[in-house]
mmCIF file of C-alpha atoms and ligand atoms in Angstrom:
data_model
loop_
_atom_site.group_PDB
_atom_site.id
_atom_site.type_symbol
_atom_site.label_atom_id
_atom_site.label_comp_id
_atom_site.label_asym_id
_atom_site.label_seq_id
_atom_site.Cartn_x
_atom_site.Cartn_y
_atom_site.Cartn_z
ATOM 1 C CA UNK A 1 15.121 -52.794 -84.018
ATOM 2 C CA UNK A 2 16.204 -50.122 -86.260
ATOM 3 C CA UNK A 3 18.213 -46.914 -85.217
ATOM 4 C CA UNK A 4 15.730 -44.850 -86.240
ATOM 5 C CA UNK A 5 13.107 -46.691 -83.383
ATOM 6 C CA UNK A 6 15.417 -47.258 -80.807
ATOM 7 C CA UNK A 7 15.836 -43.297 -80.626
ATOM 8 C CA UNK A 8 12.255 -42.850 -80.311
ATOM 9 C CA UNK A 9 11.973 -45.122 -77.703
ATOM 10 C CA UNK A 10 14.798 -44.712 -76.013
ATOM 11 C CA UNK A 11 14.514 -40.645 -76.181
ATOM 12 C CA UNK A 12 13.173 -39.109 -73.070
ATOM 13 C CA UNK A 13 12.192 -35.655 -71.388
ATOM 14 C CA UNK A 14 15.001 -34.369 -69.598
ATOM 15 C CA UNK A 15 14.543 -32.024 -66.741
ATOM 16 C CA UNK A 16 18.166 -31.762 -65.298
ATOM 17 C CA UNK A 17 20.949 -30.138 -67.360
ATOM 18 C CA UNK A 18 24.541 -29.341 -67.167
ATOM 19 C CA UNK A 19 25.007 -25.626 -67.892
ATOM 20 C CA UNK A 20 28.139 -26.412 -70.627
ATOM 21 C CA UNK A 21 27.465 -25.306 -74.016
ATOM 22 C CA UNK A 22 27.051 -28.437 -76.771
ATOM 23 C CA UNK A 23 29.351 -28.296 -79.521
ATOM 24 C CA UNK A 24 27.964 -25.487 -82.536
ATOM 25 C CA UNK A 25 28.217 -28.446 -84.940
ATOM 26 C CA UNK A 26 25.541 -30.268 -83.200
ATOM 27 C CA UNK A 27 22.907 -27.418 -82.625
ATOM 28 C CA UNK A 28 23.478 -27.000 -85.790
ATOM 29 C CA UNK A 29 22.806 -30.662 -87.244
ATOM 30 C CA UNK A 30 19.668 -30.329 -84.785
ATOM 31 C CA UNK A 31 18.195 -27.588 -86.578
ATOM 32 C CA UNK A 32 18.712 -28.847 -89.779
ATOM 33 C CA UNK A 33 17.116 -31.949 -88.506
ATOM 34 C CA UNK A 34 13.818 -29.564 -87.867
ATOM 35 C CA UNK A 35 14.257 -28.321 -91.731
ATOM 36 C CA UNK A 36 13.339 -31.442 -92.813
ATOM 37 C CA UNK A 37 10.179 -32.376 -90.546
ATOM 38 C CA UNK A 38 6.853 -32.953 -93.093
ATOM 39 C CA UNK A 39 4.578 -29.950 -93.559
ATOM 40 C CA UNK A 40 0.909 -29.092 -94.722
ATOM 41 C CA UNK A 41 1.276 -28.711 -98.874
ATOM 42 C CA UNK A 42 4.885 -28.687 -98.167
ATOM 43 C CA UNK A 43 4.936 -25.278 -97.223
ATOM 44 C CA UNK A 44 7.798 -24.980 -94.943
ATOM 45 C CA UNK A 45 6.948 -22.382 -92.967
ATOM 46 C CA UNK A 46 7.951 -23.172 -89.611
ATOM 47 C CA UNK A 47 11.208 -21.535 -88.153
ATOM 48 C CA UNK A 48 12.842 -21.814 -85.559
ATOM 49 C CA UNK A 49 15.284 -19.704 -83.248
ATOM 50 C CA UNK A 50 18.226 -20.879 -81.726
ATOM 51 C CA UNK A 51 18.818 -18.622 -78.037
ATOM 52 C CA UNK A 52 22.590 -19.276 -77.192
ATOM 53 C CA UNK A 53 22.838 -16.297 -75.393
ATOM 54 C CA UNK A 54 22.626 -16.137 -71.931
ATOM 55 C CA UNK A 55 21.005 -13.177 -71.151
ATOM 56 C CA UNK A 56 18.077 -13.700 -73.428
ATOM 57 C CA UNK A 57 18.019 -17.201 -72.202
ATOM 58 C CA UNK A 58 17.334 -16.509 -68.798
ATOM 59 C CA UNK A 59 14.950 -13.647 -69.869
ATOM 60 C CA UNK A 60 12.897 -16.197 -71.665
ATOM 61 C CA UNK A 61 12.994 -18.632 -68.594
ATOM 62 C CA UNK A 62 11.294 -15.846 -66.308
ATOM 63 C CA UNK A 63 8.847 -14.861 -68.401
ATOM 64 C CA UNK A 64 8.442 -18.565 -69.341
ATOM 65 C CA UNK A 65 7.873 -18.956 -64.847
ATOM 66 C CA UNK A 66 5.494 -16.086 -64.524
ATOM 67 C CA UNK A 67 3.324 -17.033 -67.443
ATOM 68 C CA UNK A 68 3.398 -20.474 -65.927
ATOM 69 C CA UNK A 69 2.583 -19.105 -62.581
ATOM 70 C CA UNK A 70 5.231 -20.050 -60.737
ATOM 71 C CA UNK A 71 7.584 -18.774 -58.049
ATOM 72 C CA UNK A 72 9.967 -16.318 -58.983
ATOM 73 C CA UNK A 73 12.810 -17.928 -59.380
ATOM 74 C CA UNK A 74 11.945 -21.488 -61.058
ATOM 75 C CA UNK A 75 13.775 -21.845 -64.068
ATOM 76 C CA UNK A 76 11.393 -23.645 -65.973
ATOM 77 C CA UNK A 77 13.934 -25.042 -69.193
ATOM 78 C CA UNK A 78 15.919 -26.804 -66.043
ATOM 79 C CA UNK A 79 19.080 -25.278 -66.786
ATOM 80 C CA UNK A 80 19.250 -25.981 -70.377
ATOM 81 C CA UNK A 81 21.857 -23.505 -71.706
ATOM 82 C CA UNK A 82 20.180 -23.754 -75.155
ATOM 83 C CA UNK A 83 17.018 -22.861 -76.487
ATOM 84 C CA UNK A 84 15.545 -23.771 -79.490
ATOM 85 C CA UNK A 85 12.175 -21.867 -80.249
ATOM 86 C CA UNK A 86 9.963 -22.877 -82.748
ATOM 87 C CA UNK A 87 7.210 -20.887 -84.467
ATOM 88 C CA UNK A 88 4.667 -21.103 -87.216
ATOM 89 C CA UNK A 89 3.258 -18.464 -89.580
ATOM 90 C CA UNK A 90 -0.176 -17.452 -88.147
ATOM 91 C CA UNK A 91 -3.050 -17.872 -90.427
ATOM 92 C CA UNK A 92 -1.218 -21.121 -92.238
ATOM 93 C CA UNK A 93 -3.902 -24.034 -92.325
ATOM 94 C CA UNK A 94 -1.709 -26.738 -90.311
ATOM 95 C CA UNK A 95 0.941 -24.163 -88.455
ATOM 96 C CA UNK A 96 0.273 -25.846 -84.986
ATOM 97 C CA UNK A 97 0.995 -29.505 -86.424
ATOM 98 C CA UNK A 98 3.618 -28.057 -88.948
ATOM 99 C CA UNK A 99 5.935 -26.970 -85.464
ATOM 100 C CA UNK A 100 4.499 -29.923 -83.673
ATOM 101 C CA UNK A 101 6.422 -32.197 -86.290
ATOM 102 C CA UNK A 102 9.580 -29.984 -86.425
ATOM 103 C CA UNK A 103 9.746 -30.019 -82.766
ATOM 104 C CA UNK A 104 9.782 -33.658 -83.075
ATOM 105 C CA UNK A 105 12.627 -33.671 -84.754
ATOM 106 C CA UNK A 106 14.800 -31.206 -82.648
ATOM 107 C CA UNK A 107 14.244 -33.917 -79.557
ATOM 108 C CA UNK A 108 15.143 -36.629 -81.521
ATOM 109 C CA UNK A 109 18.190 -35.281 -83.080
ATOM 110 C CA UNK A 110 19.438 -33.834 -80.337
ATOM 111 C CA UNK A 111 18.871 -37.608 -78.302
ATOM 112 C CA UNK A 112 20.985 -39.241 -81.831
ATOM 113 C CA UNK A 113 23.690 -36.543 -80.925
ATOM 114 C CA UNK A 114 23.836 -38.133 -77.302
ATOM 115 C CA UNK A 115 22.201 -34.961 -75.728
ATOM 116 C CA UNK A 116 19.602 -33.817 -73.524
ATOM 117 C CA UNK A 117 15.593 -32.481 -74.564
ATOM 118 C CA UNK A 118 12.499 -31.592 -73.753
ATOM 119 C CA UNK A 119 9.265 -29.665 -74.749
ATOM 120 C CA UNK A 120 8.457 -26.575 -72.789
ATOM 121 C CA UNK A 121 5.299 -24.626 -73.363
ATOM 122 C CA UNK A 122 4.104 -21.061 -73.336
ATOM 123 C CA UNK A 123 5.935 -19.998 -76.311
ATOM 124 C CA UNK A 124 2.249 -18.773 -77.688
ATOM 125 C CA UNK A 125 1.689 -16.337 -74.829
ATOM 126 C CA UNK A 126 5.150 -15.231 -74.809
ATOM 127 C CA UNK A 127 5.527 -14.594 -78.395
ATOM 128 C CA UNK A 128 2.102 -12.940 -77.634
ATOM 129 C CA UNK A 129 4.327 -9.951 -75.755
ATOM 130 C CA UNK A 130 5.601 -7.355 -77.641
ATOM 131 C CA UNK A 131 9.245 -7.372 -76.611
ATOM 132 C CA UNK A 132 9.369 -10.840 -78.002
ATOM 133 C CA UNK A 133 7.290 -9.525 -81.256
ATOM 134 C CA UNK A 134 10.449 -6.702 -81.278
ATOM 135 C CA UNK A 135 13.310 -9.739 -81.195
ATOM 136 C CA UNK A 136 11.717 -11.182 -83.962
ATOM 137 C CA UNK A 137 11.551 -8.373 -85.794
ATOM 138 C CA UNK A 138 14.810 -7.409 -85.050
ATOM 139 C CA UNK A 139 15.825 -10.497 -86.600
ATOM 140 C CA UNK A 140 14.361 -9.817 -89.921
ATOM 141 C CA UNK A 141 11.593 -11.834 -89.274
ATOM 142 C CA UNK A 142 8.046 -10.033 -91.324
ATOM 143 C CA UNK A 143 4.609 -10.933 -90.276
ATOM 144 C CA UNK A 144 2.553 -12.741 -87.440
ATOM 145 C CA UNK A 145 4.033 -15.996 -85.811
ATOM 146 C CA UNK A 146 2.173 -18.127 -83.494
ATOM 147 C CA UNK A 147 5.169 -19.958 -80.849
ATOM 148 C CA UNK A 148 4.571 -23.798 -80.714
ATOM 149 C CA UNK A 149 7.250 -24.757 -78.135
ATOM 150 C CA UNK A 150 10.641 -24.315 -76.947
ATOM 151 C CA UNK A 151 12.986 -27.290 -77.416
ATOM 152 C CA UNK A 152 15.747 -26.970 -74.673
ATOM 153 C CA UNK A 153 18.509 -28.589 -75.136
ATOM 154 C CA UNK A 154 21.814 -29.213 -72.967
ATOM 155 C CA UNK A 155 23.851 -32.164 -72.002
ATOM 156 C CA UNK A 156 22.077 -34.743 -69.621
ATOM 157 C CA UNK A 157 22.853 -34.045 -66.078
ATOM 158 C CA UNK A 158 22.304 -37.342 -63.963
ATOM 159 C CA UNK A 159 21.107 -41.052 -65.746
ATOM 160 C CA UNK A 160 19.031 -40.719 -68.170
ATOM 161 C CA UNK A 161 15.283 -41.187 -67.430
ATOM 162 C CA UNK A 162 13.271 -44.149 -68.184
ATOM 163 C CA UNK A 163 9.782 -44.492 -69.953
ATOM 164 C CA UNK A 164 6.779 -44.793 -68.482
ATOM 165 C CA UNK A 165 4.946 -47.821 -68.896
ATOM 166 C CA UNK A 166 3.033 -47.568 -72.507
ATOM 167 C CA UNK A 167 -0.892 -46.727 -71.648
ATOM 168 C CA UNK A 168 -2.973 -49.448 -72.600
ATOM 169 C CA UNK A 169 -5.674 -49.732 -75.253
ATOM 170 C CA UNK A 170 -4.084 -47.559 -77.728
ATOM 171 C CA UNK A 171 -3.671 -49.856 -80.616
ATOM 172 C CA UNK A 172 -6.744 -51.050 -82.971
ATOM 173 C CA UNK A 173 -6.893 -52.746 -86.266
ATOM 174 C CA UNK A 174 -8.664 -53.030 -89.148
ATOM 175 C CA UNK A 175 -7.648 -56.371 -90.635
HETATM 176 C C1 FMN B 201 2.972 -30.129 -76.055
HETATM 177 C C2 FMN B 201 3.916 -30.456 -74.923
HETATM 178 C C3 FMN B 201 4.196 -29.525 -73.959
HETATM 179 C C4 FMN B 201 5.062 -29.809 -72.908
HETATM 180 N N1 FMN B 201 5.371 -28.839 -71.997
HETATM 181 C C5 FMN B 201 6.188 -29.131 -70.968
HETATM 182 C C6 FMN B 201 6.534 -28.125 -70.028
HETATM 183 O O1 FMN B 201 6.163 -26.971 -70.145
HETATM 184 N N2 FMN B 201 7.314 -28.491 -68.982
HETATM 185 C C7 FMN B 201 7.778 -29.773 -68.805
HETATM 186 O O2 FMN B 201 8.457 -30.032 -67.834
HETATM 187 N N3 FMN B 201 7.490 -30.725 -69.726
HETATM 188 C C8 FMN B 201 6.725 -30.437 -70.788
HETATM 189 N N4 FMN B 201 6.477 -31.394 -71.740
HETATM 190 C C9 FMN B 201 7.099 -32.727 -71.639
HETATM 191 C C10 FMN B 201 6.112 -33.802 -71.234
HETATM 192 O O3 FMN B 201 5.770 -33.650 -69.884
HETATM 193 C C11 FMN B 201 6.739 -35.179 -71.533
HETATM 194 O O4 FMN B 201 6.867 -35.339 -72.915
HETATM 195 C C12 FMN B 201 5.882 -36.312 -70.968
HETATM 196 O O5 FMN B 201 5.886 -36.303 -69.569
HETATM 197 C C13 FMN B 201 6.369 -37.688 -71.454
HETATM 198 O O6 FMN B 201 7.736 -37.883 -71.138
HETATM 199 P P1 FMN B 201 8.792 -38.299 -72.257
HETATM 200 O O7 FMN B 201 8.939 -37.104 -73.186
HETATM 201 O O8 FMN B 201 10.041 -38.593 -71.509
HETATM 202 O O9 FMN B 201 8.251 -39.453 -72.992
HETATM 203 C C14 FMN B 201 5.646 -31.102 -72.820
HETATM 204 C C15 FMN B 201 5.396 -32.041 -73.815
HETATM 205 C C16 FMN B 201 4.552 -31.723 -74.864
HETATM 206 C C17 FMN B 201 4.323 -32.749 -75.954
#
């Protein structure tokens, strides 16, 4: 088996993370990672934001708990200390599956690098809210932008996970 597969199959959602910060080098190498995930016509519109700081962090996780409707309190990125938001320019034909393949990527990257991942929701409702319209905007960041998912990312805290056994029946073949 090739590199490439074991990753994927070895990669797994993590839901237990160290609070220490990963190295810059590596965020970095797992955003650029994201840069190159396929898109509709090649568009590349998909970008992504990269929350180191802590304060905005956390903000995100409670707003992230009450959309999920959950008790106060719940941090719902499981300690992560890094948050890697992705987004996709409304109105573009495939924006959902454009982000869906770039947040692909993050995980897997960041599992090559030897760190943590996982897929949270609600970035849609939350980049729904106007205060989170203002911090893009106060980035620089013109026009309307649909959140696909937050990619959290930290070091692994505990073993790491194993897979679930495959579901059946998935495979068919035209020979
Ligand atoms: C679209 C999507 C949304 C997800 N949202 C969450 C989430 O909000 N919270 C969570 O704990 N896991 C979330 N996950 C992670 C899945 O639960 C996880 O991928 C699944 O259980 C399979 O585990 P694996 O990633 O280790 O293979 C999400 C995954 C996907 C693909």
């Amino acid at each position: 088996m090739n590199d490439v597969i074991k990753a994927m199959k070895e990669r797994r959602s993590i839901r237990s993370f160290k609070p220490d910060m990963p190295a810059e080098a590596d965020i970095e190498q797992i955003l650029e990672a994201g840069l190159y995930a396929p898109s509709g016509m090649g568009k590349q519109s998909v970008i992504t934001v990269a929350v180191t700081n802590k304060e905005i962090r956390d903000k995100l996780a409670a707003d992230n708990c009450r959309i999920g409707g959950w008790k106060e309190g719940f941090d719902p990125f499981y300690g992560a200390p890094v948050i890697l938001i992705v987004l996709a320019k409304k109105g573009s034909f495939t924006c959902v599956y454009d982000g869906s393949l770039v947040m692909g990527n993050l995980m897997l990257a960041a599992h090559s690098l030897g760190l943590g991942s996982i897929w949270i929701h609600r970035a849609k409702e939350e980049f729904e809210m106007e205060e989170y319209k203002k911090l893009l905007a106060d980035l620089g960041v013109e026009g309307e932008w649909e959140g696909i998912g937050h990619c959290a990312v930290g070091y692994v805290n505990g073993d790491q996970p194993e897979a679930a056994p495959r579901a059946k029946n998935r495979l068919f073949y035209v020979r």
